[in-house]
Amino acid sequence: MPIDPEVAIGATVAAQDVEWSSSDVLLYHLALGAGNPPTDPRELRYTYEQDLHVLPSFAVLAPNLRQFEPPTLSFPGIEVDLAKVLHGGQEITVHRPFPAAGRAHATTRIVDVQDKGKAAVIVQETAMTDEDGPVCTARSTIFARGEGGFGGHRGSSSRVETPDREPDFVADSPTWPQQALLYRLCGDRNPLHADPAFAEAAGFPRPILHGLCTYGVVCKAIADTALDGAVTRMSSYAARFTGVVFPGETIRTRIWQEDGRLLATASVLERDDSSVLGDIVVTTG
């Protein structure tokens, strides 16, 4: 059996010391498209080490820096073909402003496995701590096509309704054809984002942009547009992946201010506003 929830839930899948530098942060921001135009002070805060602002989405990436082998889904109680896997959702909570350089210990556990019938949903949680205490907590949801039917619980399904009015902010973020090739240098070497034959076998006409790249692009769009670049005001950021972005497409982020938080959606303009991120919620401090 490829999935055994009794073995999987609660299992530790990684425990590691993590170290990052300003160079890692700069590369990450550049891979999201920051620095255009390069002389704009609002862009330099992401791409120049002097007074470097760190997007909270970088905290999701930090434990995987310099992992140059393609990822696997071979964990206690779980054995899944990588070609069947898509990123379902991602959430990050930063307990204090994420530093531009530092060291921490990261522990990743499987906290839930859901049986959706035709698919399985695997939920992982990563907690990072340093000598001063908790740094951040990330929760990722992995959608494994064709891996359901193992007898687990179905789990709940929550949706975030956006206000029935025009958004308060709209931001367009162009991506470029080679963006996935740059982003994979941040640590995700899944061939789905580089190898045309692998992408075709997975059901896509060409390689797709990393879900976490889209997640980061939208994080930057929200910070720049609704918070005037005050990234330290973002205490949590959650989103559900609803579609894919092909490198070279334009991501449009619509943002609403509602009940002391920010709600948003993201879509691709070139494909009739096709949704790529939904249920986006940002809590601010």
Short mmCIF file of N, CA and C in Angstrom, two decimals, residues 99-239:
data_model
loop_
_atom_site.label_atom_id
_atom_site.label_comp_id
_atom_site.label_asym_id
_atom_site.label_seq_id
_atom_site.Cartn_x
_atom_site.Cartn_y
_atom_site.Cartn_z
N PRO A 99 14.83 37.12 9.67
CA PRO A 99 16.11 37.82 9.46
C PRO A 99 16.70 37.56 8.08
N ALA A 100 17.51 38.50 7.62
CA ALA A 100 18.15 38.37 6.30
C ALA A 100 19.25 37.33 6.30
N ALA A 101 19.73 36.93 7.45
CA ALA A 101 20.73 35.87 7.58
C ALA A 101 20.54 35.25 8.96
N GLY A 102 20.79 33.94 9.05
CA GLY A 102 20.61 33.32 10.35
C GLY A 102 20.79 31.82 10.32
N ARG A 103 20.59 31.22 11.49
CA ARG A 103 20.65 29.78 11.65
C ARG A 103 19.45 29.34 12.49
N ALA A 104 18.92 28.17 12.19
CA ALA A 104 17.79 27.66 12.94
C ALA A 104 17.74 26.14 12.79
N HIS A 105 16.90 25.51 13.60
CA HIS A 105 16.65 24.07 13.47
C HIS A 105 15.23 23.89 12.95
N ALA A 106 15.08 23.08 11.93
CA ALA A 106 13.77 22.86 11.31
C ALA A 106 13.36 21.39 11.46
N THR A 107 12.17 21.18 11.96
CA THR A 107 11.61 19.84 12.11
C THR A 107 10.32 19.76 11.31
N THR A 108 10.23 18.77 10.43
CA THR A 108 9.05 18.58 9.59
C THR A 108 8.36 17.28 9.95
N ARG A 109 7.06 17.38 10.18
CA ARG A 109 6.25 16.21 10.51
C ARG A 109 5.03 16.14 9.61
N ILE A 110 4.53 14.94 9.41
CA ILE A 110 3.26 14.76 8.72
C ILE A 110 2.16 14.91 9.77
N VAL A 111 1.28 15.87 9.58
CA VAL A 111 0.24 16.12 10.58
C VAL A 111 -1.13 15.62 10.14
N ASP A 112 -1.30 15.29 8.87
CA ASP A 112 -2.58 14.74 8.43
C ASP A 112 -2.41 14.08 7.07
N VAL A 113 -3.23 13.06 6.82
CA VAL A 113 -3.32 12.42 5.51
C VAL A 113 -4.81 12.22 5.23
N GLN A 114 -5.28 12.77 4.13
CA GLN A 114 -6.71 12.73 3.81
C GLN A 114 -6.96 11.92 2.55
N ASP A 115 -8.05 11.20 2.55
CA ASP A 115 -8.46 10.36 1.42
C ASP A 115 -9.60 11.04 0.69
N LYS A 116 -9.30 11.60 -0.49
CA LYS A 116 -10.30 12.30 -1.28
C LYS A 116 -10.93 11.41 -2.34
N GLY A 117 -10.72 10.10 -2.23
CA GLY A 117 -11.29 9.18 -3.21
C GLY A 117 -10.33 8.94 -4.36
N LYS A 118 -10.26 9.87 -5.30
CA LYS A 118 -9.36 9.74 -6.44
C LYS A 118 -7.97 10.31 -6.15
N ALA A 119 -7.81 10.93 -5.02
CA ALA A 119 -6.52 11.55 -4.69
C ALA A 119 -6.29 11.49 -3.19
N ALA A 120 -5.04 11.66 -2.80
CA ALA A 120 -4.67 11.77 -1.40
C ALA A 120 -4.14 13.17 -1.15
N VAL A 121 -4.38 13.67 0.06
CA VAL A 121 -3.86 14.96 0.48
C VAL A 121 -2.96 14.73 1.68
N ILE A 122 -1.73 15.16 1.57
CA ILE A 122 -0.72 14.97 2.62
C ILE A 122 -0.37 16.35 3.18
N VAL A 123 -0.52 16.51 4.47
CA VAL A 123 -0.26 17.80 5.12
C VAL A 123 1.00 17.68 5.98
N GLN A 124 1.98 18.53 5.67
CA GLN A 124 3.23 18.57 6.42
C GLN A 124 3.35 19.89 7.16
N GLU A 125 3.95 19.86 8.33
CA GLU A 125 4.19 21.08 9.10
C GLU A 125 5.66 21.15 9.48
N THR A 126 6.26 22.30 9.21
CA THR A 126 7.66 22.54 9.54
C THR A 126 7.76 23.66 10.56
N ALA A 127 8.40 23.38 11.67
CA ALA A 127 8.63 24.38 12.72
C ALA A 127 10.11 24.72 12.75
N MET A 128 10.42 26.01 12.68
CA MET A 128 11.81 26.46 12.75
C MET A 128 12.01 27.22 14.05
N THR A 129 13.07 26.88 14.78
CA THR A 129 13.41 27.56 16.03
C THR A 129 14.89 27.90 16.03
N ASP A 130 15.26 28.97 16.73
CA ASP A 130 16.66 29.29 16.93
C ASP A 130 16.90 29.51 18.42
N GLU A 131 18.04 30.05 18.76
CA GLU A 131 18.39 30.19 20.17
C GLU A 131 17.46 31.15 20.91
N ASP A 132 16.72 31.97 20.17
CA ASP A 132 15.79 32.91 20.80
C ASP A 132 14.36 32.37 20.85
N GLY A 133 14.14 31.17 20.30
CA GLY A 133 12.80 30.59 20.34
C GLY A 133 12.22 30.37 18.95
N PRO A 134 10.88 30.22 18.84
CA PRO A 134 10.24 29.96 17.54
C PRO A 134 10.50 31.08 16.54
N VAL A 135 10.81 30.68 15.31
CA VAL A 135 11.03 31.65 14.23
C VAL A 135 9.80 31.69 13.33
N CYS A 136 9.36 30.53 12.86
CA CYS A 136 8.21 30.46 11.96
C CYS A 136 7.66 29.05 11.94
N THR A 137 6.44 28.93 11.46
CA THR A 137 5.79 27.63 11.27
C THR A 137 5.17 27.62 9.89
N ALA A 138 5.52 26.62 9.10
CA ALA A 138 4.99 26.49 7.75
C ALA A 138 4.17 25.21 7.63
N ARG A 139 3.07 25.29 6.91
CA ARG A 139 2.24 24.11 6.68
C ARG A 139 1.99 24.00 5.18
N SER A 140 2.33 22.85 4.61
CA SER A 140 2.14 22.63 3.18
C SER A 140 1.19 21.47 2.95
N THR A 141 0.39 21.60 1.90
CA THR A 141 -0.57 20.57 1.53
C THR A 141 -0.17 20.02 0.16
N ILE A 142 0.05 18.71 0.10
CA ILE A 142 0.46 18.04 -1.13
C ILE A 142 -0.71 17.22 -1.67
N PHE A 143 -1.02 17.41 -2.94
CA PHE A 143 -2.13 16.72 -3.61
C PHE A 143 -1.54 15.64 -4.50
N ALA A 144 -1.84 14.38 -4.20
CA ALA A 144 -1.29 13.25 -4.96
C ALA A 144 -2.41 12.59 -5.76
N ARG A 145 -2.40 12.82 -7.06
CA ARG A 145 -3.45 12.29 -7.93
C ARG A 145 -3.37 10.76 -8.01
N GLY A 146 -4.55 10.13 -7.98
CA GLY A 146 -4.63 8.68 -8.14
C GLY A 146 -4.20 7.88 -6.93
N GLU A 147 -3.96 8.55 -5.80
CA GLU A 147 -3.44 7.85 -4.62
C GLU A 147 -4.47 7.75 -3.49
N GLY A 148 -5.75 8.06 -3.78
CA GLY A 148 -6.79 7.93 -2.78
C GLY A 148 -7.29 6.49 -2.68
N GLY A 149 -8.35 6.31 -1.90
CA GLY A 149 -8.94 4.99 -1.76
C GLY A 149 -8.25 4.09 -0.78
N PHE A 150 -7.48 4.65 0.15
CA PHE A 150 -6.75 3.83 1.13
C PHE A 150 -7.49 3.71 2.46
N GLY A 151 -8.70 4.33 2.53
CA GLY A 151 -9.51 4.15 3.72
C GLY A 151 -9.33 5.21 4.78
N GLY A 152 -8.68 6.32 4.47
CA GLY A 152 -8.49 7.38 5.45
C GLY A 152 -9.67 8.32 5.50
N HIS A 153 -9.63 9.28 6.42
CA HIS A 153 -10.73 10.24 6.53
C HIS A 153 -10.60 11.27 5.41
N ARG A 154 -11.75 11.85 5.05
CA ARG A 154 -11.77 12.76 3.91
C ARG A 154 -11.24 14.15 4.25
N GLY A 155 -11.40 14.56 5.50
CA GLY A 155 -10.96 15.89 5.89
C GLY A 155 -11.98 16.95 5.54
N SER A 156 -11.79 18.13 6.08
CA SER A 156 -12.72 19.23 5.83
C SER A 156 -12.25 20.07 4.65
N SER A 157 -13.15 20.87 4.15
CA SER A 157 -12.83 21.75 3.02
C SER A 157 -13.32 23.15 3.38
N SER A 158 -12.38 24.06 3.56
CA SER A 158 -12.75 25.44 3.92
C SER A 158 -12.45 26.36 2.76
N ARG A 159 -13.35 27.30 2.53
CA ARG A 159 -13.18 28.28 1.47
C ARG A 159 -13.30 29.68 2.05
N VAL A 160 -12.56 30.60 1.49
CA VAL A 160 -12.59 31.99 1.93
C VAL A 160 -13.32 32.80 0.88
N GLU A 161 -14.42 33.40 1.26
CA GLU A 161 -15.21 34.20 0.34
C GLU A 161 -14.64 35.62 0.27
N THR A 162 -14.39 36.08 -0.94
CA THR A 162 -13.95 37.46 -1.11
C THR A 162 -15.17 38.38 -1.17
N PRO A 163 -15.02 39.63 -0.77
CA PRO A 163 -16.16 40.56 -0.76
C PRO A 163 -16.78 40.72 -2.15
N ASP A 164 -18.09 40.94 -2.16
CA ASP A 164 -18.83 41.13 -3.41
C ASP A 164 -18.74 42.59 -3.84
N ARG A 165 -17.55 43.03 -4.14
CA ARG A 165 -17.31 44.39 -4.60
C ARG A 165 -15.98 44.42 -5.34
N GLU A 166 -15.68 45.52 -5.95
CA GLU A 166 -14.41 45.66 -6.64
C GLU A 166 -13.26 45.60 -5.64
N PRO A 167 -12.12 45.02 -6.02
CA PRO A 167 -10.99 44.94 -5.09
C PRO A 167 -10.44 46.32 -4.75
N ASP A 168 -9.82 46.40 -3.59
CA ASP A 168 -9.19 47.65 -3.18
C ASP A 168 -7.87 47.90 -3.90
N PHE A 169 -7.21 46.83 -4.29
CA PHE A 169 -5.93 46.93 -4.99
C PHE A 169 -5.87 45.85 -6.08
N VAL A 170 -5.20 46.17 -7.18
CA VAL A 170 -4.93 45.21 -8.24
C VAL A 170 -3.47 45.35 -8.65
N ALA A 171 -2.77 44.22 -8.74
CA ALA A 171 -1.35 44.25 -9.13
C ALA A 171 -1.11 43.22 -10.22
N ASP A 172 -0.42 43.61 -11.27
CA ASP A 172 -0.04 42.69 -12.35
C ASP A 172 1.45 42.39 -12.25
N SER A 173 1.78 41.10 -12.24
CA SER A 173 3.17 40.65 -12.11
C SER A 173 3.54 39.79 -13.31
N PRO A 174 4.23 40.35 -14.30
CA PRO A 174 4.67 39.54 -15.44
C PRO A 174 5.72 38.52 -15.00
N THR A 175 5.63 37.31 -15.52
CA THR A 175 6.71 36.34 -15.35
C THR A 175 7.45 36.25 -16.67
N TRP A 176 8.61 35.58 -16.68
CA TRP A 176 9.39 35.50 -17.90
C TRP A 176 9.64 34.03 -18.24
N PRO A 177 9.90 33.73 -19.52
CA PRO A 177 9.98 32.34 -19.97
C PRO A 177 10.98 31.48 -19.22
N GLN A 178 12.10 32.06 -18.75
CA GLN A 178 13.14 31.28 -18.08
C GLN A 178 13.01 31.33 -16.55
N GLN A 179 11.91 31.84 -16.04
CA GLN A 179 11.82 32.07 -14.59
C GLN A 179 11.91 30.79 -13.77
N ALA A 180 11.28 29.70 -14.24
CA ALA A 180 11.35 28.44 -13.50
C ALA A 180 12.78 27.91 -13.44
N LEU A 181 13.57 28.14 -14.47
CA LEU A 181 14.96 27.69 -14.48
C LEU A 181 15.79 28.43 -13.44
N LEU A 182 15.46 29.69 -13.20
CA LEU A 182 16.15 30.45 -12.17
C LEU A 182 15.64 30.06 -10.78
N TYR A 183 14.33 29.95 -10.64
CA TYR A 183 13.77 29.65 -9.32
C TYR A 183 14.25 28.30 -8.79
N ARG A 184 14.47 27.34 -9.67
CA ARG A 184 14.88 26.01 -9.20
C ARG A 184 16.26 26.05 -8.53
N LEU A 185 17.05 27.09 -8.79
CA LEU A 185 18.34 27.23 -8.12
C LEU A 185 18.17 27.57 -6.64
N CYS A 186 16.97 27.94 -6.24
CA CYS A 186 16.69 28.20 -4.82
C CYS A 186 16.52 26.91 -4.04
N GLY A 187 16.41 25.76 -4.73
CA GLY A 187 16.37 24.51 -3.98
C GLY A 187 15.38 23.48 -4.44
N ASP A 188 14.46 23.80 -5.36
CA ASP A 188 13.46 22.83 -5.81
C ASP A 188 13.82 22.34 -7.20
N ARG A 189 14.35 21.12 -7.29
CA ARG A 189 14.81 20.58 -8.57
C ARG A 189 13.81 19.62 -9.19
N ASN A 190 12.54 19.74 -8.86
CA ASN A 190 11.53 18.90 -9.49
C ASN A 190 11.59 19.08 -11.01
N PRO A 191 11.80 18.01 -11.78
CA PRO A 191 11.92 18.15 -13.23
C PRO A 191 10.65 18.65 -13.91
N LEU A 192 9.53 18.65 -13.20
CA LEU A 192 8.28 19.18 -13.75
C LEU A 192 8.44 20.62 -14.20
N HIS A 193 9.42 21.33 -13.64
CA HIS A 193 9.59 22.75 -13.93
C HIS A 193 10.71 23.03 -14.92
N ALA A 194 11.32 21.96 -15.48
CA ALA A 194 12.43 22.18 -16.40
C ALA A 194 12.41 21.22 -17.60
N ASP A 195 11.93 20.01 -17.40
CA ASP A 195 12.04 18.95 -18.40
C ASP A 195 10.74 18.82 -19.19
N PRO A 196 10.72 19.18 -20.48
CA PRO A 196 9.48 19.10 -21.26
C PRO A 196 8.89 17.69 -21.31
N ALA A 197 9.74 16.66 -21.40
CA ALA A 197 9.23 15.29 -21.47
C ALA A 197 8.58 14.89 -20.14
N PHE A 198 9.19 15.28 -19.03
CA PHE A 198 8.61 14.97 -17.72
C PHE A 198 7.28 15.69 -17.55
N ALA A 199 7.24 16.97 -17.96
CA ALA A 199 6.00 17.74 -17.85
C ALA A 199 4.89 17.11 -18.68
N GLU A 200 5.22 16.65 -19.88
CA GLU A 200 4.22 16.01 -20.74
C GLU A 200 3.70 14.73 -20.11
N ALA A 201 4.60 13.94 -19.50
CA ALA A 201 4.18 12.71 -18.84
C ALA A 201 3.26 13.00 -17.65
N ALA A 202 3.43 14.18 -17.05
CA ALA A 202 2.60 14.58 -15.92
C ALA A 202 1.30 15.24 -16.36
N GLY A 203 1.11 15.38 -17.69
CA GLY A 203 -0.15 15.91 -18.21
C GLY A 203 -0.14 17.39 -18.55
N PHE A 204 1.05 17.99 -18.67
CA PHE A 204 1.14 19.41 -19.01
C PHE A 204 1.83 19.57 -20.35
N PRO A 205 1.43 20.57 -21.15
CA PRO A 205 2.04 20.75 -22.47
C PRO A 205 3.49 21.21 -22.41
N ARG A 206 3.90 21.79 -21.31
CA ARG A 206 5.27 22.25 -21.14
C ARG A 206 5.53 22.45 -19.64
N PRO A 207 6.77 22.64 -19.24
CA PRO A 207 7.06 22.83 -17.81
C PRO A 207 6.28 24.01 -17.23
N ILE A 208 5.89 23.86 -15.97
CA ILE A 208 5.11 24.88 -15.29
C ILE A 208 5.98 25.60 -14.25
N LEU A 209 5.53 26.78 -13.87
CA LEU A 209 6.23 27.53 -12.82
C LEU A 209 5.99 26.84 -11.48
N HIS A 210 7.01 26.83 -10.62
CA HIS A 210 6.85 26.26 -9.29
C HIS A 210 5.67 26.93 -8.58
N GLY A 211 4.87 26.13 -7.90
CA GLY A 211 3.79 26.71 -7.12
C GLY A 211 4.30 27.70 -6.10
N LEU A 212 5.43 27.38 -5.46
CA LEU A 212 5.98 28.29 -4.46
C LEU A 212 6.55 29.56 -5.07
N CYS A 213 6.89 29.52 -6.36
CA CYS A 213 7.30 30.75 -7.03
C CYS A 213 6.08 31.65 -7.20
N THR A 214 4.97 31.08 -7.68
CA THR A 214 3.73 31.83 -7.78
C THR A 214 3.33 32.39 -6.42
N TYR A 215 3.45 31.57 -5.40
CA TYR A 215 3.14 31.96 -4.02
C TYR A 215 3.98 33.17 -3.59
N GLY A 216 5.26 33.15 -3.93
CA GLY A 216 6.14 34.26 -3.59
C GLY A 216 5.85 35.51 -4.40
N VAL A 217 5.56 35.34 -5.69
CA VAL A 217 5.22 36.49 -6.54
C VAL A 217 4.00 37.22 -5.98
N VAL A 218 3.00 36.45 -5.57
CA VAL A 218 1.77 37.05 -5.03
C VAL A 218 2.04 37.68 -3.67
N CYS A 219 2.90 37.05 -2.86
CA CYS A 219 3.27 37.64 -1.57
C CYS A 219 3.88 39.03 -1.78
N LYS A 220 4.79 39.13 -2.73
CA LYS A 220 5.42 40.43 -3.03
C LYS A 220 4.39 41.43 -3.54
N ALA A 221 3.49 40.97 -4.40
CA ALA A 221 2.46 41.87 -4.93
C ALA A 221 1.59 42.44 -3.82
N ILE A 222 1.22 41.59 -2.86
CA ILE A 222 0.39 42.05 -1.74
C ILE A 222 1.17 43.02 -0.86
N ALA A 223 2.41 42.67 -0.54
CA ALA A 223 3.23 43.54 0.31
C ALA A 223 3.43 44.90 -0.34
N ASP A 224 3.75 44.92 -1.63
CA ASP A 224 4.04 46.17 -2.31
C ASP A 224 2.80 47.03 -2.50
N THR A 225 1.68 46.38 -2.81
CA THR A 225 0.48 47.11 -3.21
C THR A 225 -0.38 47.53 -2.02
N ALA A 226 -0.58 46.61 -1.08
CA ALA A 226 -1.49 46.88 0.03
C ALA A 226 -0.77 47.33 1.30
N LEU A 227 0.54 47.07 1.41
CA LEU A 227 1.27 47.39 2.64
C LEU A 227 2.44 48.33 2.41
N ASP A 228 2.55 48.86 1.19
CA ASP A 228 3.62 49.79 0.85
C ASP A 228 4.99 49.21 1.16
N GLY A 229 5.14 47.90 0.95
CA GLY A 229 6.43 47.24 1.13
C GLY A 229 6.78 46.90 2.55
N ALA A 230 5.87 47.11 3.49
CA ALA A 230 6.16 46.82 4.91
C ALA A 230 5.99 45.33 5.17
N VAL A 231 6.98 44.55 4.76
CA VAL A 231 6.87 43.09 4.83
C VAL A 231 6.76 42.59 6.27
N THR A 232 7.29 43.34 7.23
CA THR A 232 7.23 42.88 8.62
C THR A 232 5.82 42.97 9.19
N ARG A 233 4.92 43.62 8.48
CA ARG A 233 3.52 43.65 8.92
C ARG A 233 2.79 42.36 8.60
N MET A 234 3.35 41.53 7.73
CA MET A 234 2.69 40.27 7.36
C MET A 234 3.05 39.20 8.39
N SER A 235 2.11 38.88 9.26
CA SER A 235 2.38 37.88 10.29
C SER A 235 2.01 36.48 9.83
N SER A 236 1.08 36.35 8.90
CA SER A 236 0.79 35.04 8.30
C SER A 236 0.28 35.24 6.89
N TYR A 237 0.48 34.22 6.08
CA TYR A 237 0.11 34.28 4.66
C TYR A 237 -0.25 32.87 4.21
N ALA A 238 -1.50 32.67 3.82
CA ALA A 238 -1.98 31.35 3.42
C ALA A 238 -2.63 31.44 2.05
N ALA A 239 -2.48 30.38 1.25
CA ALA A 239 -3.09 30.35 -0.07
C ALA A 239 -3.33 28.91 -0.50
#
